[in-house]
Amino acid sequence: MSETYQEPDERRANGRNAVMIGSAIIVAMLAIAGALFPGPFGEVALRLLRYTTTNFGWFLLLSVFLLTILLVGLAISEFGRIRLGPEGSRPEYSFVTWVAMLFSAGFGAGLVFWGVAEPMSHYFTTPFATVQAQTPEAARLAMGYAFFHWGLSQWSVFAIVGLAVGLLQFRKKRDGLVSTTLEPLIGTRPAAKAGVDVLAVIATVMGVATSVGLGVLQIDGGIRAVFGIEGSLLTQMLIVAAMWAAYMLSSTTGLRRGIPWLSNLNLGICVVLLVFVFIAGPSVFILNAFVLALGDYLENFVQYSLRLTPYVGGTWVRDWTIFYWAWAIAWSPFVGTFVARVSRGRTIREFIIGVLLIPPLIACIWIAVFGGTALYEDMRHGAGIAEIVNQDVAQALFATYSHLPMTQLLSVVSIALIFTFLVTSADSATYVLASMTTLGRLNPPFLAKAIWGGLIAVIAAVLLAAGGLTSLQTASLVAALPFTVLLLMMAMAIVTLLRREPLPIRSADLRHHRRLSAAAEAAPPPATLAGTVTGTDTDTGTGVHADDDQRA
């Protein structure tokens, strides 16, 4: 048990509570509806999502931009010296392990999937109608926009939740619930707090379950592309079962062993693949593309962040940027809570810089290497990867590997990487969900983990069989609008909390104080100082006082 945090009462935190029961019932009902009526359910969910993104897309874009600006301001301000924990506390995890866990929880298999698919999609259908598709200008635009979508904007959403939860849980010794971060604004009414936590749990379960299901489809497609084995429902069910067994086994070891080990494994495999593709691919082209795309990203950051098309129409921004932000916002309770849990002991400045810069930088490098290789093959050798991606985005990575040496081995390693990423994400999600539904415990009971881990696997398997994965994914994104309001409220609560927090002593001030103290200790004692001032001659006994005696 942490020295700075008291776990909720065991009797009240054993899973039998309103948040656990209420969220489980609602999630089960939504999953059943998606399985039994995938068509109508998907149509309703799609209409709700389109209504949200069409009428409130401006609100999502503006909110994410303002959150990013706030975080940058906090990082460079005097509040950046405050720690997520008591003064004198230090990080639990090494820097490399911390980055690996951030990367695995925030991106996971999505980056492996879209690292090639997104730039090739933008190359095939450009973000601007005035730019001709499949041209050098389209390629440059595709890389710049891919960097933007995987850059610091979506991580600012995760960082706001993580900062709010981390401050309250580790510095103020409160529980790690999303609702607790909003108490300065919504109060402590049980009904209001339970409503916020139930919404967070529902969005997390539906998002993770659909991600597991879509990842299974990608693994199934990879097996078909590599080994020529036709995909089947039985294969998909076996993959789900293997994944469930793996992440439940990892969950028994807690945050000390399972998730850190898996995260380091994921990062290691990513580095090996990156280095190999960089060396085997068009290395100089990749470096040039990376530097150019980075410059385009920085130059166009504000424009892309606030881009809408009210004068010319079109749905590209809604279908890509606003959709990405909706996904990040809907996932923010899960990723933000996990990020907070693994960041205890770091300063706010370390936290913000690490979360906003390191994972996005890794993502941009990945996109430059893999997406850059695909663009090079299409532009220089007419590989036709863009057309393949337009037909089936799941084949993007494997189509790129077909133009590199050791294609078979690369494909097998990538399938394994997707699997371990999904296991890590599901393991992290079971921990977060168990904590959310046991009053924010740092070490939730295994029973709660087993309940949510089993529910995630069952939902993924049922929807794979019924064909309702996309419908449930769409429904989960509808939560983005109310969560955006909650994120802005969290930002206000963070500022209010920090303004009341005493600032730690700066290192420079402490060194100055020590120098003054050392100088004071080295100074002569007062008696000697008095003797020096009066000019007393210790040898002759004459001086000022002697003159005074003579005058007397």
XYZ file of C-alpha atoms in Angstrom:
552
model
C 0.000 0.000 0.000
C 1.224 3.469 -0.869
C 2.436 5.654 1.950
C 0.603 8.638 0.472
C -2.694 7.030 -0.426
C -5.197 5.053 1.625
C -7.124 2.357 -0.213
C -10.922 2.488 0.031
C -12.452 0.243 2.624
C -12.147 -3.396 1.515
C -15.765 -4.084 2.323
C -16.954 -1.269 0.060
C -14.426 -1.892 -2.734
C -15.026 -5.552 -3.539
C -16.879 -4.907 -6.772
C -20.401 -4.876 -5.300
C -21.267 -1.243 -5.899
C -23.516 0.918 -8.039
C -20.872 1.767 -10.634
C -19.923 -1.873 -11.176
C -23.505 -3.113 -11.432
C -24.916 -0.197 -13.403
C -22.153 -0.039 -15.992
C -22.068 -3.824 -16.457
C -25.820 -3.907 -17.137
C -25.701 -1.039 -19.630
C -22.649 -2.440 -21.446
C -24.300 -5.872 -21.682
C -27.496 -4.343 -23.084
C -25.587 -2.360 -25.716
C -23.533 -5.404 -26.710
C -26.654 -7.562 -27.031
C -28.346 -4.895 -29.132
C -25.297 -4.678 -31.386
C -25.186 -8.461 -31.758
C -28.918 -9.087 -32.342
C -29.660 -6.022 -34.436
C -26.344 -4.939 -35.979
C -27.994 -3.102 -38.884
C -30.526 -0.923 -37.024
C -28.202 -0.445 -34.054
C -25.397 0.662 -36.328
C -27.656 3.046 -38.224
C -28.818 4.757 -35.038
C -25.266 4.990 -33.696
C -23.996 6.385 -37.017
C -26.711 9.031 -37.078
C -25.878 10.094 -33.539
C -22.162 10.249 -34.326
C -22.696 12.240 -37.513
C -25.022 14.623 -35.712
C -22.364 15.111 -33.039
C -19.431 15.574 -35.400
C -21.379 17.750 -37.857
C -22.969 20.112 -35.355
C -20.317 20.070 -32.634
C -17.147 19.351 -34.586
C -16.088 22.970 -34.067
C -16.452 22.446 -30.317
C -14.257 19.327 -30.342
C -11.541 21.009 -32.424
C -11.490 24.179 -30.338
C -11.509 22.273 -27.047
C -8.575 20.024 -27.967
C -6.587 23.041 -29.177
C -7.233 24.962 -25.940
C -6.297 21.945 -23.814
C -3.007 21.672 -25.694
C -2.224 25.348 -25.101
C -3.085 25.003 -21.398
C -0.770 22.025 -20.945
C 2.125 23.773 -22.652
C 1.545 26.782 -20.403
C 1.525 24.614 -17.262
C 4.730 22.863 -18.326
C 6.692 26.101 -18.639
C 5.100 27.795 -15.625
C 6.172 27.650 -11.993
C 3.525 24.943 -11.448
C 5.693 22.587 -13.495
C 7.857 21.940 -10.419
C 4.986 20.364 -8.474
C 5.179 16.581 -8.214
C 2.443 14.003 -8.734
C 3.003 12.861 -5.191
C 4.515 14.248 -1.986
C 7.644 16.374 -2.166
C 10.689 14.155 -2.258
C 8.895 11.306 -4.036
C 10.530 9.801 -7.104
C 9.167 7.919 -10.165
C 8.239 4.264 -9.733
C 9.412 3.237 -13.204
C 12.516 3.941 -15.247
C 12.181 6.426 -18.087
C 12.321 3.735 -20.805
C 9.702 1.550 -19.097
C 7.492 4.589 -18.491
C 7.640 5.599 -22.164
C 6.982 2.007 -23.232
C 3.846 1.826 -21.074
C 2.596 5.188 -22.351
C 3.180 4.090 -25.926
C 1.491 0.700 -25.523
C -1.585 2.046 -23.761
C -2.092 5.118 -25.948
C -1.350 3.783 -29.440
C -1.122 0.020 -29.341
C -2.033 -1.868 -32.489
C -3.624 1.243 -33.990
C -0.273 2.692 -35.012
C 0.877 -0.593 -36.551
C -2.388 -0.659 -38.471
C -2.521 2.979 -39.591
C 1.200 3.725 -39.886
C 0.944 2.788 -43.555
C -2.807 2.970 -44.086
C -3.292 6.634 -43.151
C -0.647 8.321 -45.317
C -1.611 6.070 -48.236
C -5.287 6.926 -47.730
C -4.479 10.661 -47.819
C -2.287 10.059 -50.856
C -5.196 8.348 -52.625
C -7.873 10.846 -51.478
C -6.264 14.148 -50.542
C -7.304 16.330 -47.584
C -7.747 19.315 -49.929
C -9.909 19.094 -53.030
C -7.526 21.450 -54.854
C -4.645 18.963 -54.590
C -4.541 16.205 -57.182
C -4.356 12.692 -55.771
C -1.291 10.460 -56.158
C 1.096 13.299 -56.917
C 4.245 14.453 -55.100
C 2.231 17.288 -53.573
C -0.351 14.779 -52.346
C 2.403 12.626 -50.822
C 3.853 15.575 -48.920
C 0.415 16.595 -47.674
C -0.371 13.012 -46.645
C 2.715 12.722 -44.448
C 2.185 16.116 -42.805
C -1.426 15.352 -41.952
C -0.568 11.883 -40.642
C 1.993 13.488 -38.312
C -0.673 15.916 -37.130
C -3.255 13.237 -36.381
C -0.783 11.140 -34.381
C 0.924 14.137 -32.781
C 0.550 15.947 -29.507
C -3.100 17.043 -29.913
C -4.697 13.707 -29.105
C -2.162 13.150 -26.315
C -3.191 16.447 -24.743
C -6.594 14.849 -24.155
C -5.013 11.907 -22.337
C -2.668 14.217 -20.421
C -5.481 16.375 -19.004
C -7.211 13.352 -17.484
C -3.910 11.902 -16.290
C -2.833 15.169 -14.681
C -6.145 15.635 -12.879
C -6.237 12.039 -11.588
C -2.541 12.032 -10.661
C -2.715 15.263 -8.671
C -5.692 14.141 -6.627
C -4.674 10.522 -6.131
C -0.987 10.902 -5.374
C -0.681 14.434 -4.019
C -4.053 14.946 -2.313
C -4.447 11.301 -1.220
C -7.848 10.945 -2.901
C -9.195 8.074 -4.972
C -8.372 7.778 -8.662
C -11.901 8.157 -10.027
C -12.755 10.463 -12.916
C -15.656 11.872 -10.912
C -13.350 12.905 -8.074
C -11.455 15.247 -10.395
C -14.717 17.133 -10.983
C -15.744 17.521 -7.334
C -14.746 21.214 -7.235
C -17.418 21.785 -9.902
C -20.091 19.065 -9.480
C -19.812 18.551 -5.734
C -19.818 15.245 -3.881
C -23.357 14.090 -4.590
C -23.231 10.280 -5.012
C -25.651 10.265 -7.957
C -23.634 12.807 -9.957
C -20.320 11.062 -9.223
C -21.731 7.639 -10.087
C -23.133 8.966 -13.367
C -19.722 10.285 -14.453
C -17.935 7.066 -13.488
C -20.523 4.862 -15.217
C -20.120 6.873 -18.424
C -16.340 6.484 -18.198
C -16.611 2.722 -17.681
C -19.055 2.266 -20.574
C -16.883 4.214 -23.014
C -13.794 2.261 -21.945
C -15.367 -1.196 -22.206
C -16.957 -0.555 -25.587
C -13.821 1.067 -26.986
C -11.459 -1.686 -25.811
C -13.812 -4.517 -26.825
C -14.188 -3.150 -30.352
C -10.417 -2.546 -30.590
C -9.779 -6.158 -29.600
C -12.299 -7.327 -32.182
C -10.883 -5.159 -34.967
C -7.365 -6.263 -34.006
C -8.449 -9.879 -34.291
C -9.723 -9.153 -37.798
C -6.353 -7.625 -38.684
C -4.457 -10.624 -37.297
C -6.812 -12.912 -39.219
C -6.155 -10.904 -42.393
C -2.419 -11.078 -41.768
C -2.543 -14.868 -41.393
C -4.485 -15.044 -44.648
C -1.966 -12.818 -46.448
C 1.111 -14.575 -45.068
C 0.098 -18.222 -44.931
C -2.747 -18.299 -47.443
C -5.139 -19.691 -44.814
C -8.662 -18.523 -45.498
C -10.122 -16.630 -42.560
C -12.906 -18.213 -40.571
C -14.965 -17.541 -37.476
C -13.234 -20.456 -35.731
C -9.823 -18.854 -36.299
C -11.102 -15.560 -34.924
C -12.542 -17.238 -31.818
C -9.237 -19.031 -31.193
C -7.379 -15.706 -31.428
C -9.804 -14.107 -28.939
C -9.376 -17.047 -26.543
C -5.581 -16.886 -26.753
C -5.637 -13.138 -26.214
C -7.961 -13.449 -23.202
C -5.733 -16.108 -21.617
C -2.641 -13.943 -22.167
C -3.969 -10.695 -20.703
C -5.661 -12.392 -17.769
C -2.421 -14.201 -16.952
C -0.574 -10.905 -17.124
C -3.183 -9.199 -14.939
C -2.399 -11.579 -12.068
C 1.074 -10.028 -11.768
C -0.205 -6.442 -11.454
C 1.607 -3.319 -12.574
C 4.934 -4.463 -11.176
C 5.628 -7.195 -13.708
C 3.052 -7.984 -16.421
C 2.317 -4.645 -18.069
C 5.895 -3.255 -17.777
C 7.303 -6.469 -19.254
C 4.811 -6.489 -22.136
C 5.344 -2.781 -22.793
C 9.119 -3.169 -22.977
C 8.632 -6.157 -25.297
C 6.372 -4.099 -27.570
C 8.828 -1.223 -27.711
C 11.717 -3.595 -28.408
C 9.902 -5.276 -31.318
C 8.946 -1.854 -32.690
C 12.578 -0.729 -32.623
C 13.738 -3.906 -34.411
C 11.130 -3.498 -37.149
C 11.868 0.216 -37.497
C 15.599 -0.309 -37.866
C 15.193 -3.154 -40.359
C 12.681 -1.350 -42.593
C 14.749 1.842 -42.421
C 17.918 0.036 -43.532
C 16.221 -2.205 -46.118
C 14.001 0.590 -47.419
C 14.765 3.964 -49.009
C 16.740 5.358 -46.056
C 17.603 8.790 -47.458
C 14.056 9.272 -48.761
C 12.696 8.382 -45.296
C 14.980 10.889 -43.563
C 14.071 13.642 -46.013
C 10.368 12.845 -45.722
C 10.544 12.859 -41.925
C 12.247 16.244 -41.690
C 9.937 17.796 -44.293
C 6.786 16.376 -42.673
C 7.947 17.572 -39.255
C 8.385 21.070 -40.636
C 4.972 20.962 -42.318
C 3.416 19.762 -39.074
C 4.919 22.587 -37.030
C 4.125 25.192 -39.686
C 0.485 24.136 -40.100
C -0.296 23.107 -36.528
C -2.705 25.953 -35.767
C -4.370 25.783 -39.183
C -4.928 22.024 -39.006
C -6.061 22.235 -35.374
C -8.864 24.670 -36.226
C -9.573 23.664 -39.822
C -13.222 23.504 -40.884
C -14.832 23.828 -44.325
C -18.021 25.935 -43.952
C -17.494 27.707 -47.289
C -16.580 24.842 -49.599
C -18.309 21.949 -47.855
C -16.977 18.404 -47.799
C -16.685 15.722 -45.124
C -12.944 15.036 -45.047
C -12.264 16.960 -41.813
C -15.260 15.338 -40.139
C -14.285 11.852 -41.292
C -10.633 12.168 -40.244
C -9.608 14.921 -37.795
C -12.880 15.214 -35.887
C -13.230 11.416 -35.855
C -9.703 11.090 -34.401
C -10.398 13.648 -31.703
C -13.724 11.950 -30.862
C -11.870 8.651 -30.482
C -9.216 10.209 -28.234
C -11.816 11.952 -26.066
C -13.926 8.804 -25.695
C -10.816 6.844 -24.682
C -9.453 9.531 -22.377
C -10.827 8.068 -19.104
C -9.028 4.775 -19.761
C -5.723 6.072 -21.148
C -5.609 9.110 -18.846
C -6.220 7.059 -15.699
C -3.572 4.517 -16.702
C -1.068 7.247 -17.576
C -1.649 8.826 -14.151
C -1.112 5.500 -12.388
C 2.289 4.882 -13.979
C 3.480 8.504 -13.571
C 3.503 8.794 -9.791
C 6.481 10.749 -8.500
C 7.163 12.771 -11.656
C 6.892 16.533 -11.758
C 4.130 18.172 -13.775
C 6.787 19.418 -16.204
C 8.233 15.919 -16.653
C 4.744 14.478 -17.028
C 3.535 16.944 -19.661
C 6.752 16.952 -21.703
C 6.977 13.167 -21.581
C 3.338 12.533 -22.465
C 2.996 15.234 -25.131
C 6.322 14.722 -26.904
C 7.778 11.219 -26.540
C 4.917 8.947 -27.773
C 3.996 11.330 -30.632
C 7.663 11.493 -31.693
C 7.842 7.692 -31.802
C 4.607 7.647 -33.815
C 5.935 10.175 -36.325
C 9.142 8.174 -36.766
C 7.082 5.024 -37.342
C 4.877 6.764 -39.927
C 7.913 8.233 -41.689
C 9.619 4.831 -41.947
C 6.650 2.644 -42.891
C 4.426 5.197 -44.595
C 7.442 6.758 -46.310
C 8.503 3.360 -47.672
C 5.002 2.736 -49.046
C 4.882 6.172 -50.680
C 8.322 5.658 -52.201
C 7.325 2.311 -53.713
C 4.129 3.786 -55.142
C 5.751 6.927 -56.544
C 8.973 5.403 -57.906
C 8.008 1.834 -58.779
C 4.226 1.964 -59.302
C 3.588 -0.590 -56.534
C -0.124 0.204 -56.338
C -0.196 0.129 -52.535
C -2.602 3.090 -52.428
C -5.158 1.167 -54.505
C -4.768 -1.874 -52.241
C -5.322 0.296 -49.151
C -8.380 1.848 -50.778
C -9.836 -1.638 -51.178
C -8.772 -3.074 -47.800
C -6.851 -1.003 -45.241
C -5.985 -4.177 -43.289
C -3.614 -5.165 -46.108
C -1.626 -1.896 -46.056
C 1.303 -3.121 -43.942
C 1.571 -6.523 -45.627
C 1.383 -4.970 -49.106
C 4.340 -2.766 -48.146
C 6.327 -5.742 -46.847
C 5.952 -7.465 -50.223
C 8.440 -4.926 -51.608
C 11.054 -5.555 -48.902
C 13.394 -8.493 -48.262
C 12.388 -11.175 -45.745
C 8.705 -10.436 -46.359
C 7.472 -13.556 -44.597
C 9.483 -12.948 -41.438
C 8.471 -9.273 -41.258
C 4.816 -10.208 -41.572
C 5.015 -12.858 -38.841
C 6.804 -10.484 -36.451
C 4.210 -7.769 -37.157
C 1.340 -10.152 -36.472
C 2.999 -11.034 -33.162
C 3.446 -7.321 -32.407
C -0.235 -6.609 -33.051
C -1.123 -9.483 -30.729
C 1.129 -8.289 -27.881
C -0.084 -4.705 -28.301
C -3.694 -5.836 -27.969
C -2.836 -7.978 -24.951
C -1.135 -4.993 -23.308
C -4.082 -2.677 -24.034
C -6.605 -5.199 -22.726
C -4.487 -5.867 -19.643
C -4.228 -2.122 -18.950
C -7.978 -1.742 -19.509
C -8.882 -4.522 -17.075
C -6.750 -2.828 -14.422
C -8.312 0.606 -15.052
C -11.862 -0.775 -15.173
C -11.336 -2.766 -11.985
C -9.998 0.361 -10.278
C -12.892 2.505 -11.546
C -15.448 0.042 -10.222
C -13.804 -0.550 -6.833
C -13.802 3.060 -5.654
C -10.510 3.932 -7.355
C -8.271 1.395 -5.640
C -4.607 1.366 -6.650
C -4.572 -2.421 -6.255
C -8.036 -3.655 -7.261
C -9.002 -7.262 -6.473
C -8.448 -9.915 -9.120
C -12.175 -10.726 -9.139
C -12.953 -7.286 -10.557
C -10.228 -7.718 -13.179
C -11.605 -11.132 -14.118
C -15.121 -9.761 -14.534
C -14.089 -6.962 -16.870
C -11.473 -9.029 -18.694
C -14.036 -11.731 -19.378
C -16.671 -9.201 -20.446
C -14.280 -7.566 -22.938
C -13.470 -10.940 -24.539
C -17.108 -12.066 -24.655
C -18.285 -8.804 -26.232
C -15.521 -8.963 -28.853
C -16.313 -12.616 -29.665
C -20.090 -12.100 -29.868
C -19.803 -9.049 -32.087
C -17.275 -10.779 -34.344
C -19.777 -13.582 -34.837
C -22.712 -11.222 -35.375
C -20.890 -8.579 -37.416
C -21.672 -5.723 -35.038
C -18.155 -4.480 -34.202
C -18.322 -1.289 -36.235
C -21.727 -0.445 -34.766
C -20.470 -0.693 -31.194
C -17.352 1.292 -32.065
C -19.504 4.047 -33.526
C -21.704 4.026 -30.434
C -18.676 4.381 -28.158
C -17.599 7.554 -29.985
C -20.925 9.233 -29.244
C -19.600 9.697 -25.690
C -17.073 12.203 -27.061
C -19.405 15.198 -26.759
C -20.276 14.879 -23.052
C -16.687 13.926 -22.270
C -15.426 17.077 -23.977
C -17.470 19.114 -21.518
C -16.028 17.041 -18.669
C -12.480 17.586 -19.966
C -12.937 21.357 -19.944
C -14.300 21.098 -16.411
C -11.241 19.033 -15.442
C -8.976 21.715 -16.878
C -10.704 24.339 -14.738
C -10.409 22.092 -11.682
C -6.665 21.567 -12.324
C -6.024 25.308 -12.502
C -8.054 25.890 -9.333
C -6.191 23.139 -7.500
C -2.734 24.303 -8.580
C -3.391 27.913 -7.576
C -4.016 26.702 -4.012
C -0.963 24.441 -3.966
C 2.226 25.663 -2.253
C 5.096 25.769 -4.690
C 8.205 23.693 -3.948
C 11.487 25.499 -3.328
C 13.447 25.954 -6.528
C 16.832 24.270 -6.765
C 18.504 27.609 -7.501
C 16.934 29.177 -4.401
C 17.998 26.202 -2.303
C 21.591 26.454 -3.542
C 21.587 30.208 -2.822
C 20.308 29.562 0.707
C 23.028 26.975 1.285
C 25.725 29.399 0.091
C 24.429 32.083 2.480
C 24.337 29.593 5.334
C 27.891 28.449 4.599
C 29.083 32.061 4.452
C 27.422 32.850 7.776
C 29.040 29.833 9.439
C 32.476 30.832 8.096
C 32.225 34.425 9.423
C 34.203 35.302 12.637
C 32.278 35.261 15.921
C 30.822 38.573 17.226
C 33.496 39.073 19.958
C 36.359 38.860 17.496
C 34.461 41.096 15.118
C 34.053 43.706 17.881
C 37.739 43.568 18.643
C 38.579 44.166 15.048
C 36.213 47.103 14.743
C 37.572 48.827 17.881
C 41.109 48.441 16.621
C 42.446 46.680 19.761
C 46.113 45.703 19.538
C 46.471 42.394 21.334
C 50.224 42.884 21.728
C 50.347 46.406 23.174
C 46.936 46.593 24.690
C 46.448 49.954 23.053
C 43.599 50.966 20.872
C 40.431 52.981 20.838
C 39.433 51.984 24.311
C 42.912 52.849 25.615
C 42.648 56.340 24.118
C 39.283 56.754 25.781
C 40.845 55.852 29.126
C 43.619 58.383 28.633
C 41.097 61.128 27.815
C 39.208 60.198 30.911
